[in-house]
Short mmCIF file of C-alpha atoms in Angstrom, two decimals:
data_model
loop_
_atom_site.label_atom_id
_atom_site.label_comp_id
_atom_site.label_asym_id
_atom_site.label_seq_id
_atom_site.Cartn_x
_atom_site.Cartn_y
_atom_site.Cartn_z
CA MET A 1 -16.27 11.01 -29.42
CA LYS A 2 -14.71 7.58 -29.28
CA ILE A 3 -16.24 5.00 -26.96
CA ASP A 4 -13.55 3.10 -25.03
CA ILE A 5 -13.46 0.65 -22.12
CA PHE A 6 -11.75 1.16 -18.76
CA ASN A 7 -10.89 -1.93 -16.71
CA GLU A 8 -9.61 -2.65 -13.19
CA ILE A 9 -10.30 -6.41 -13.03
CA GLN A 10 -12.34 -5.98 -9.87
CA ASP A 11 -12.71 -9.08 -7.73
CA PRO A 12 -15.05 -8.40 -4.79
CA ARG A 13 -15.70 -10.95 -2.07
CA PRO A 14 -16.98 -13.54 -1.44
CA TRP A 15 -14.31 -15.47 -3.29
CA ARG A 16 -14.66 -18.99 -4.58
CA GLU A 17 -12.03 -21.46 -5.78
CA GLY A 18 -10.44 -20.25 -9.00
CA HIS A 19 -11.84 -16.71 -8.76
CA GLU A 20 -8.66 -15.02 -10.01
CA GLN A 21 -8.41 -17.29 -13.04
CA ASP A 22 -12.06 -16.56 -13.79
CA ARG A 23 -11.51 -12.81 -13.68
CA PHE A 24 -8.62 -12.89 -16.14
CA ARG A 25 -10.53 -15.19 -18.48
CA GLN A 26 -13.55 -12.90 -18.29
CA ALA A 27 -11.44 -9.80 -19.01
CA ILE A 28 -10.12 -11.37 -22.21
CA GLU A 29 -13.63 -12.41 -23.24
CA GLN A 30 -14.88 -8.88 -22.60
CA ALA A 31 -12.01 -7.42 -24.63
CA LYS A 32 -12.76 -9.75 -27.55
CA LEU A 33 -16.38 -8.62 -27.59
CA ALA A 34 -15.35 -4.95 -27.38
CA ASP A 35 -13.02 -5.48 -30.35
CA GLU A 36 -15.80 -7.04 -32.40
CA LEU A 37 -18.18 -4.17 -31.59
CA GLY A 38 -15.78 -1.39 -32.52
CA TYR A 39 -14.77 0.07 -29.16
CA GLY A 40 -11.82 2.41 -29.62
CA CYS A 41 -9.43 1.38 -26.85
CA TRP A 42 -9.17 -1.02 -23.90
CA TRP A 43 -7.61 0.88 -20.97
CA GLN A 44 -5.97 -1.20 -18.23
CA VAL A 45 -4.89 0.20 -14.87
CA GLU A 46 -1.87 -0.62 -12.71
CA HIS A 47 -2.40 -1.12 -8.97
CA HIS A 48 -0.51 -3.00 -6.27
CA GLY A 49 -1.74 -4.34 -2.95
CA ALA A 50 -5.32 -3.54 -4.00
CA GLU A 51 -6.89 -6.88 -3.06
CA GLU A 52 -10.52 -7.04 -4.23
CA PHE A 53 -10.43 -3.50 -5.68
CA SER A 54 -8.15 -4.53 -8.56
CA LEU A 55 -6.27 -7.61 -9.76
CA SER A 56 -4.49 -5.50 -12.35
CA SER A 57 -0.97 -5.57 -10.92
CA ALA A 58 0.71 -6.69 -14.18
CA PRO A 59 -1.33 -4.88 -16.85
CA GLU A 60 1.36 -5.14 -19.50
CA LEU A 61 0.94 -8.94 -19.43
CA LEU A 62 -2.83 -8.79 -19.70
CA LEU A 63 -2.59 -6.28 -22.56
CA ALA A 64 -0.14 -8.58 -24.33
CA ALA A 65 -2.62 -11.45 -23.99
CA ILE A 66 -5.48 -9.26 -25.24
CA SER A 67 -3.35 -8.20 -28.21
CA GLN A 68 -3.31 -11.82 -29.39
CA HIS A 69 -7.11 -12.18 -29.17
CA THR A 70 -8.06 -8.90 -30.88
CA SER A 71 -7.32 -7.15 -34.15
CA SER A 72 -8.37 -3.50 -34.07
CA ILE A 73 -9.08 -2.23 -30.56
CA ARG A 74 -6.26 -0.10 -29.22
CA LEU A 75 -4.48 -1.07 -26.01
CA GLY A 76 -4.12 1.64 -23.38
CA HIS A 77 -2.03 1.50 -20.23
CA SER A 78 -3.87 3.89 -17.91
CA ALA A 79 -1.41 4.33 -16.46
CA VAL A 80 2.11 3.08 -15.75
CA LEU A 81 3.16 4.09 -12.23
CA ALA A 82 6.06 6.34 -13.13
CA PRO A 83 8.30 6.67 -10.03
CA ALA A 84 11.37 4.54 -10.65
CA ARG A 85 10.92 2.06 -7.80
CA PHE A 86 7.67 1.01 -9.47
CA ASN A 87 8.93 0.98 -13.04
CA HIS A 88 12.33 2.12 -14.26
CA PRO A 89 11.89 4.33 -17.35
CA ILE A 90 14.00 1.95 -19.45
CA ARG A 91 11.67 -0.94 -18.59
CA VAL A 92 8.64 1.23 -19.35
CA ALA A 93 10.02 2.06 -22.79
CA GLU A 94 11.04 -1.54 -23.55
CA ARG A 95 7.76 -3.13 -22.46
CA ALA A 96 5.54 -0.60 -24.23
CA ALA A 97 7.54 -0.88 -27.46
CA THR A 98 7.38 -4.67 -27.31
CA LEU A 99 3.61 -4.54 -26.80
CA ASP A 100 3.39 -2.13 -29.72
CA HIS A 101 5.02 -4.76 -31.96
CA LEU A 102 2.89 -7.60 -30.60
CA SER A 103 -0.24 -5.56 -31.35
CA ALA A 104 0.97 -4.16 -34.70
CA GLY A 105 0.92 -0.58 -33.48
CA ARG A 106 -2.09 -0.32 -31.15
CA VAL A 107 -0.50 0.99 -27.93
CA GLU A 108 -1.47 4.14 -25.99
CA LEU A 109 0.83 4.82 -23.02
CA GLY A 110 -0.14 6.72 -19.91
CA LEU A 111 2.04 7.64 -16.95
CA THR A 112 1.03 8.69 -13.45
CA ARG A 113 2.61 9.27 -10.05
CA SER A 114 0.27 6.94 -8.07
CA THR A 115 -0.84 7.54 -4.46
CA ALA A 116 0.37 7.17 -0.88
CA PRO A 117 -0.45 3.49 -0.16
CA GLU A 118 1.47 2.33 -3.22
CA TRP A 119 4.39 4.70 -2.52
CA ARG A 120 4.57 3.25 0.98
CA LEU A 121 4.41 -0.33 -0.33
CA PHE A 122 7.40 0.25 -2.63
CA GLY A 123 9.37 2.47 -0.23
CA ILE A 124 9.06 5.60 -2.36
CA ASP A 125 9.73 9.07 -0.95
CA PRO A 126 6.59 11.17 -1.60
CA GLU A 127 8.82 14.18 -2.27
CA GLN A 128 10.33 12.37 -5.25
CA VAL A 129 7.19 11.25 -7.07
CA ARG A 130 6.55 14.48 -8.98
CA PRO A 131 10.12 14.99 -10.23
CA GLN A 132 10.48 11.30 -11.09
CA THR A 133 7.22 11.35 -13.03
CA GLN A 134 8.50 14.35 -14.99
CA GLN A 135 11.76 12.51 -15.65
CA ALA A 136 9.87 9.50 -16.99
CA PHE A 137 7.87 11.73 -19.35
CA GLU A 138 11.12 13.23 -20.62
CA MET A 139 13.06 9.98 -20.93
CA VAL A 140 10.68 7.42 -22.43
CA PRO A 141 9.91 9.19 -25.75
CA ARG A 142 13.59 10.02 -26.22
CA MET A 143 14.50 6.36 -25.75
CA TRP A 144 12.04 5.55 -28.52
CA THR A 145 13.30 8.14 -30.99
CA THR A 146 17.10 8.09 -30.62
CA GLU A 147 19.46 5.30 -31.60
CA ARG A 148 21.45 5.64 -28.39
CA PHE A 149 20.20 7.24 -25.21
CA SER A 150 21.92 9.31 -22.53
CA TYR A 151 20.45 11.01 -19.49
CA HIS A 152 22.08 12.62 -16.47
CA GLY A 153 19.79 13.67 -13.63
CA ASP A 154 18.85 12.91 -10.05
CA GLY A 155 18.96 9.13 -9.69
CA TYR A 156 20.01 8.45 -13.27
CA GLN A 157 23.39 8.30 -14.95
CA ILE A 158 22.76 6.73 -18.36
CA ASP A 159 25.46 6.99 -21.01
CA ASP A 160 25.05 6.16 -24.69
CA VAL A 161 22.88 3.05 -24.30
CA PRO A 162 20.88 1.46 -27.16
CA ILE A 163 17.32 0.97 -25.95
CA SER A 164 15.39 -1.59 -27.97
CA PRO A 165 13.04 -2.39 -29.46
CA LYS A 166 11.80 0.87 -30.92
CA PRO A 167 8.02 1.12 -31.18
CA TYR A 168 6.09 -0.09 -34.20
CA GLN A 169 4.27 3.27 -34.35
CA LYS A 170 6.34 6.15 -35.65
CA PRO A 171 7.56 8.29 -34.07
CA HIS A 172 6.04 6.59 -30.99
CA PRO A 173 2.72 5.69 -29.33
CA PRO A 174 0.52 8.53 -28.05
CA LEU A 175 1.39 9.64 -24.52
CA TRP A 176 -1.13 10.28 -21.75
CA GLN A 177 -1.22 11.32 -18.09
CA ALA A 178 -3.73 10.10 -15.51
CA ALA A 179 -5.08 13.12 -13.63
CA ALA A 180 -7.52 13.63 -10.76
CA SER A 181 -7.04 17.30 -9.84
CA PRO A 182 -7.05 20.65 -11.69
CA SER A 183 -3.29 21.02 -11.24
CA SER A 184 -2.72 17.60 -12.84
CA PHE A 185 -4.92 18.58 -15.79
CA GLU A 186 -2.74 21.65 -16.26
CA ASP A 187 0.44 19.55 -15.93
CA ALA A 188 -0.76 17.17 -18.65
CA GLY A 189 -1.57 20.03 -21.00
CA ARG A 190 1.75 21.76 -20.47
CA ARG A 191 3.54 18.47 -21.16
CA GLY A 192 1.62 18.09 -24.42
CA VAL A 193 0.16 14.70 -23.47
CA GLY A 194 -3.44 13.50 -23.39
CA VAL A 195 -5.28 13.61 -20.07
CA LEU A 196 -7.05 10.63 -18.47
CA GLY A 197 -9.59 11.78 -15.89
CA THR A 198 -12.71 10.57 -14.12
CA THR A 199 -16.23 11.98 -14.15
CA LEU A 200 -17.48 9.48 -11.59
CA TRP A 201 -17.57 11.94 -8.68
CA GLU A 202 -17.58 15.20 -10.67
CA SER A 203 -20.53 17.26 -11.84
CA LEU A 204 -20.84 17.88 -15.56
CA GLU A 205 -20.17 21.56 -14.96
CA ARG A 206 -16.84 20.78 -13.31
CA VAL A 207 -15.98 18.35 -16.12
CA ARG A 208 -16.66 21.18 -18.56
CA ARG A 209 -14.36 23.50 -16.62
CA MET A 210 -11.62 20.86 -16.28
CA THR A 211 -11.85 20.32 -20.03
CA GLY A 212 -11.40 24.05 -20.56
CA LEU A 213 -8.43 24.13 -18.19
CA TYR A 214 -6.69 21.35 -20.10
CA ARG A 215 -7.44 22.93 -23.50
CA ALA A 216 -5.94 26.23 -22.33
CA ALA A 217 -2.81 24.50 -20.98
CA VAL A 218 -2.19 22.30 -24.01
CA GLY A 219 -2.73 25.33 -26.25
CA ARG A 220 0.31 26.92 -24.57
CA CYS A 221 2.50 23.84 -24.98
CA GLU A 222 5.48 24.72 -27.16
CA ASN A 223 7.88 21.95 -26.10
CA PRO A 224 5.98 18.68 -25.66
CA VAL A 225 7.76 15.89 -23.85
CA GLY A 226 7.13 13.62 -26.84
CA ALA A 227 7.71 14.07 -30.54
CA PHE A 228 4.20 15.48 -30.98
CA VAL A 229 1.35 16.96 -28.95
CA ASN A 230 -1.42 14.52 -28.07
CA ASP A 231 -4.22 16.97 -27.25
CA GLN A 232 -6.94 14.46 -26.39
CA ILE A 233 -9.18 14.34 -23.33
CA ALA A 234 -10.44 11.01 -21.99
CA PHE A 235 -12.71 10.56 -18.98
CA PHE A 236 -13.95 7.36 -17.38
CA THR A 237 -17.20 6.83 -15.56
CA PHE A 238 -19.39 3.95 -14.46
CA VAL A 239 -21.50 2.66 -17.36
CA HIS A 240 -24.15 -0.02 -16.99
CA CYS A 241 -26.65 -0.63 -19.76
CA ALA A 242 -29.50 -3.14 -19.77
CA GLU A 243 -32.59 -3.63 -21.91
CA THR A 244 -34.67 -1.32 -19.70
CA ASP A 245 -34.03 1.32 -17.03
CA GLU A 246 -35.71 -0.92 -14.47
CA GLU A 247 -33.52 -3.89 -15.33
CA ALA A 248 -30.38 -1.80 -15.12
CA MET A 249 -31.31 -0.64 -11.63
CA ARG A 250 -32.67 -3.98 -10.44
CA GLY A 251 -29.50 -5.69 -11.65
CA GLY A 252 -27.29 -4.09 -9.03
CA ALA A 253 -26.12 -0.80 -10.53
CA ALA A 254 -26.65 1.18 -7.33
CA ALA A 255 -24.75 -1.35 -5.21
CA ALA A 256 -21.90 -1.53 -7.74
CA ALA A 257 -21.42 2.24 -7.95
CA ALA A 258 -21.56 2.57 -4.16
CA TRP A 259 -19.16 -0.35 -3.63
CA TYR A 260 -16.67 1.22 -6.01
CA THR A 261 -16.96 4.62 -4.35
CA VAL A 262 -16.41 3.34 -0.83
CA THR A 263 -13.67 0.86 -1.82
CA ALA A 264 -11.77 3.34 -3.96
CA LEU A 265 -11.84 6.08 -1.33
CA GLY A 266 -10.46 3.59 1.17
CA PHE A 267 -7.77 2.07 -1.05
CA PHE A 268 -6.46 5.44 -2.24
CA GLU A 269 -6.52 6.86 1.32
CA ALA A 270 -8.53 9.68 -0.17
CA ARG A 271 -8.80 11.71 3.03
CA ALA A 272 -5.02 12.18 3.18
CA ALA A 273 -4.88 12.84 -0.56
CA PHE A 274 -7.66 15.41 -0.21
CA LEU A 275 -5.72 17.28 2.48
CA GLU A 276 -2.54 17.16 0.38
CA ASN A 277 -4.37 18.59 -2.65
CA LEU A 278 -6.02 21.20 -0.45
CA ALA A 279 -2.62 22.43 0.74
CA ARG A 280 -1.23 22.41 -2.81
CA HIS A 281 -4.22 24.32 -4.13
CA GLN A 282 -4.05 26.85 -1.29
CA ALA A 283 -0.43 27.53 -2.20
CA LEU A 284 -1.53 28.24 -5.77
CA LEU A 285 -4.27 30.57 -4.53
CA ASP A 286 -1.72 32.41 -2.36
CA ASP A 287 0.90 32.61 -5.12
CA PRO A 288 1.62 36.32 -5.80
CA ALA A 289 2.07 35.43 -9.49
CA GLY A 290 -1.46 34.04 -9.63
CA GLY A 291 -0.82 30.30 -9.58
CA GLY A 292 -1.18 29.86 -13.34
CA LEU A 293 -4.23 28.38 -15.00
CA THR A 294 -4.99 26.20 -11.97
CA GLY A 295 -4.97 29.27 -9.71
CA GLU A 296 -7.52 30.92 -12.00
CA PHE A 297 -9.60 27.74 -12.01
CA LEU A 298 -9.60 27.48 -8.21
CA ARG A 299 -10.44 31.14 -7.64
CA GLU A 300 -13.68 30.61 -9.54
CA GLU A 301 -14.63 27.92 -6.97
CA VAL A 302 -13.62 29.66 -3.74
CA ASN A 303 -17.08 30.83 -2.75
CA GLU A 304 -19.06 27.95 -4.25
CA PRO A 305 -20.87 25.73 -1.71
CA PRO A 306 -19.99 22.01 -1.71
CA THR A 307 -22.09 19.84 -4.00
CA PRO A 308 -24.29 17.05 -2.60
CA ALA A 309 -21.79 14.51 -4.02
CA GLN A 310 -18.90 16.23 -2.24
CA LEU A 311 -20.86 16.20 1.01
CA VAL A 312 -21.58 12.47 0.70
CA ILE A 313 -17.94 11.71 -0.10
CA GLY A 314 -16.93 13.78 2.94
CA ARG A 315 -19.23 11.66 5.13
CA ILE A 316 -17.67 8.47 3.74
CA LEU A 317 -14.17 9.82 4.40
CA GLU A 318 -15.19 10.51 7.99
CA GLY A 319 -16.13 6.84 8.36
CA GLU A 320 -19.91 7.07 8.07
CA GLN A 321 -21.73 4.10 6.52
CA VAL A 322 -23.75 5.90 3.83
CA PRO A 323 -26.48 3.68 2.28
CA ASP A 324 -25.83 2.42 -1.25
CA ASP A 325 -29.00 3.96 -2.63
CA GLU A 326 -28.12 7.38 -1.27
CA ILE A 327 -24.65 7.29 -2.82
CA PHE A 328 -26.08 6.23 -6.16
CA GLU A 329 -28.85 8.82 -6.10
CA VAL A 330 -26.45 11.66 -5.34
CA LEU A 331 -24.05 10.64 -8.10
CA SER A 332 -26.90 10.12 -10.54
CA ALA A 333 -28.38 13.53 -9.72
CA GLN A 334 -25.24 15.23 -11.02
CA ASP A 335 -25.37 13.08 -14.20
CA SER A 336 -21.94 11.61 -13.54
CA LEU A 337 -23.08 8.02 -14.13
CA ILE A 338 -24.39 6.40 -17.31
CA VAL A 339 -26.93 3.81 -16.20
CA GLY A 340 -30.13 2.65 -17.86
CA SER A 341 -31.63 1.43 -21.11
CA PRO A 342 -29.89 2.02 -24.46
CA GLU A 343 -32.03 5.13 -25.01
CA THR A 344 -31.19 6.53 -21.57
CA CYS A 345 -27.50 5.77 -22.07
CA ARG A 346 -27.59 7.33 -25.53
CA LYS A 347 -28.80 10.63 -24.06
CA LYS A 348 -26.17 10.59 -21.32
CA LEU A 349 -23.38 9.76 -23.79
CA ARG A 350 -24.52 12.67 -25.98
CA VAL A 351 -24.07 15.08 -23.07
CA TYR A 352 -20.44 14.03 -22.73
CA ALA A 353 -19.85 14.27 -26.47
CA ASP A 354 -21.26 17.80 -26.43
CA LEU A 355 -18.74 18.74 -23.72
CA GLY A 356 -15.95 18.13 -26.24
CA ILE A 357 -14.52 14.99 -24.66
CA ASP A 358 -12.50 12.97 -27.18
CA ARG A 359 -12.81 9.55 -25.53
CA LEU A 360 -15.30 8.24 -22.99
CA MET A 361 -13.88 5.25 -21.14
CA CYS A 362 -16.82 3.06 -20.13
CA PHE A 363 -16.26 1.41 -16.76
CA HIS A 364 -18.47 -1.68 -17.17
CA GLN A 365 -16.90 -4.31 -14.90
CA VAL A 366 -17.62 -2.91 -11.44
CA GLY A 367 -18.23 -4.56 -8.09
CA GLN A 368 -20.60 -7.52 -7.93
CA LEU A 369 -22.04 -7.14 -11.44
CA SER A 370 -21.90 -10.56 -13.09
CA HIS A 371 -19.82 -11.35 -16.16
CA GLU A 372 -23.03 -11.86 -18.13
CA GLN A 373 -24.33 -8.43 -17.08
CA VAL A 374 -21.03 -6.85 -18.09
CA LEU A 375 -21.11 -8.53 -21.51
CA THR A 376 -24.68 -7.32 -22.05
CA SER A 377 -23.71 -3.78 -21.11
CA ILE A 378 -20.68 -3.87 -23.43
CA ARG A 379 -22.88 -5.14 -26.26
CA LEU A 380 -25.68 -2.60 -25.82
CA ILE A 381 -23.30 0.35 -25.58
CA GLY A 382 -21.35 -1.10 -28.50
CA GLU A 383 -24.46 -0.88 -30.65
CA LEU A 384 -24.46 2.90 -30.05
CA ILE A 385 -20.85 3.42 -31.16
CA PRO A 386 -21.61 4.28 -34.82
CA GLU A 387 -23.68 7.27 -33.64
CA PHE A 388 -20.73 8.77 -31.77
CA ASP A 389 -17.76 7.47 -33.76
CA PRO A 390 -18.95 6.95 -37.37
CA GLY A 391 -15.53 5.73 -38.49
CA ARG A 392 -15.78 2.60 -36.35
CA LYS A 393 -17.76 -0.56 -37.18
#
């Protein structure tokens, strides 16, 4: 299992003069340390209108800067918002290929459909996000692998256009899809692209089942959207390592995990997204044809009681102020967080490796944790990398 880093550039209040400049400088410093320690990939998100939750509104620029300060760590965009009013597929292909040259072939490219607040911000019809995401997956790798590109479909009339540059990697960088639901895991597998998920609010048992769902779907992929199947699974979760378990906890891990949970559920308007997914999943359950692999997955859960983590998240979505310690304890009880001393973190990392995950994206820079605490966590986890990824430093 490769050990990666996942980054949002979080910038919680209170703000002081120059706080944004500090955050970007710190991100580059953290990436340089991760490169030196042998982390596999630096994954950078794309969000808009996110305020303190994320400054990462132009990730391609930050990744370009990081490419000039590092030599071996790969550079992952997790993920480009694919509907065209966010990013036209031609611009996605051009920017990613340019970054691939600037980094001498270190790019990993993810695509995703985003969520309601960002669709609303950019005036995007929610009915169009799924088909436009599929179009982007079809178009971008073809732009990279053909001398001249043509595409005729809803919203696009492109005739015999040379798209340049072509990527440094041949035939093209690995493709990924950000996914948060069983149906998205199946979509990624059927497209033949890697899947980028989160374990933060999921039990290890559900991570195991989601992994199985993806493996089954990608095993059936006969016509990948790219030139090859990228059958990798990556998950991100909150990781905070200190010299001792006590120091890790005393240093603000509980508050950071709780802050992220509450802030993320608010920013993503998770209650509305939950209801949308519920309706979509019910349609799969009611499908006379069975609803595919996701239908099978969901039928196994129909009679299962909600987990303590799901109950706490439900209370947050209803507007209840759940104490930080309670949120942290519930998430920790299902082993979805990696917090503690190097020995504690080693054991928790091993559990994920044993689940068959290809890449664990360590979410170090969270909430009010200081830059120095983040660097320490990156360093201590970095010292464990040779145990999980012997080919690295």
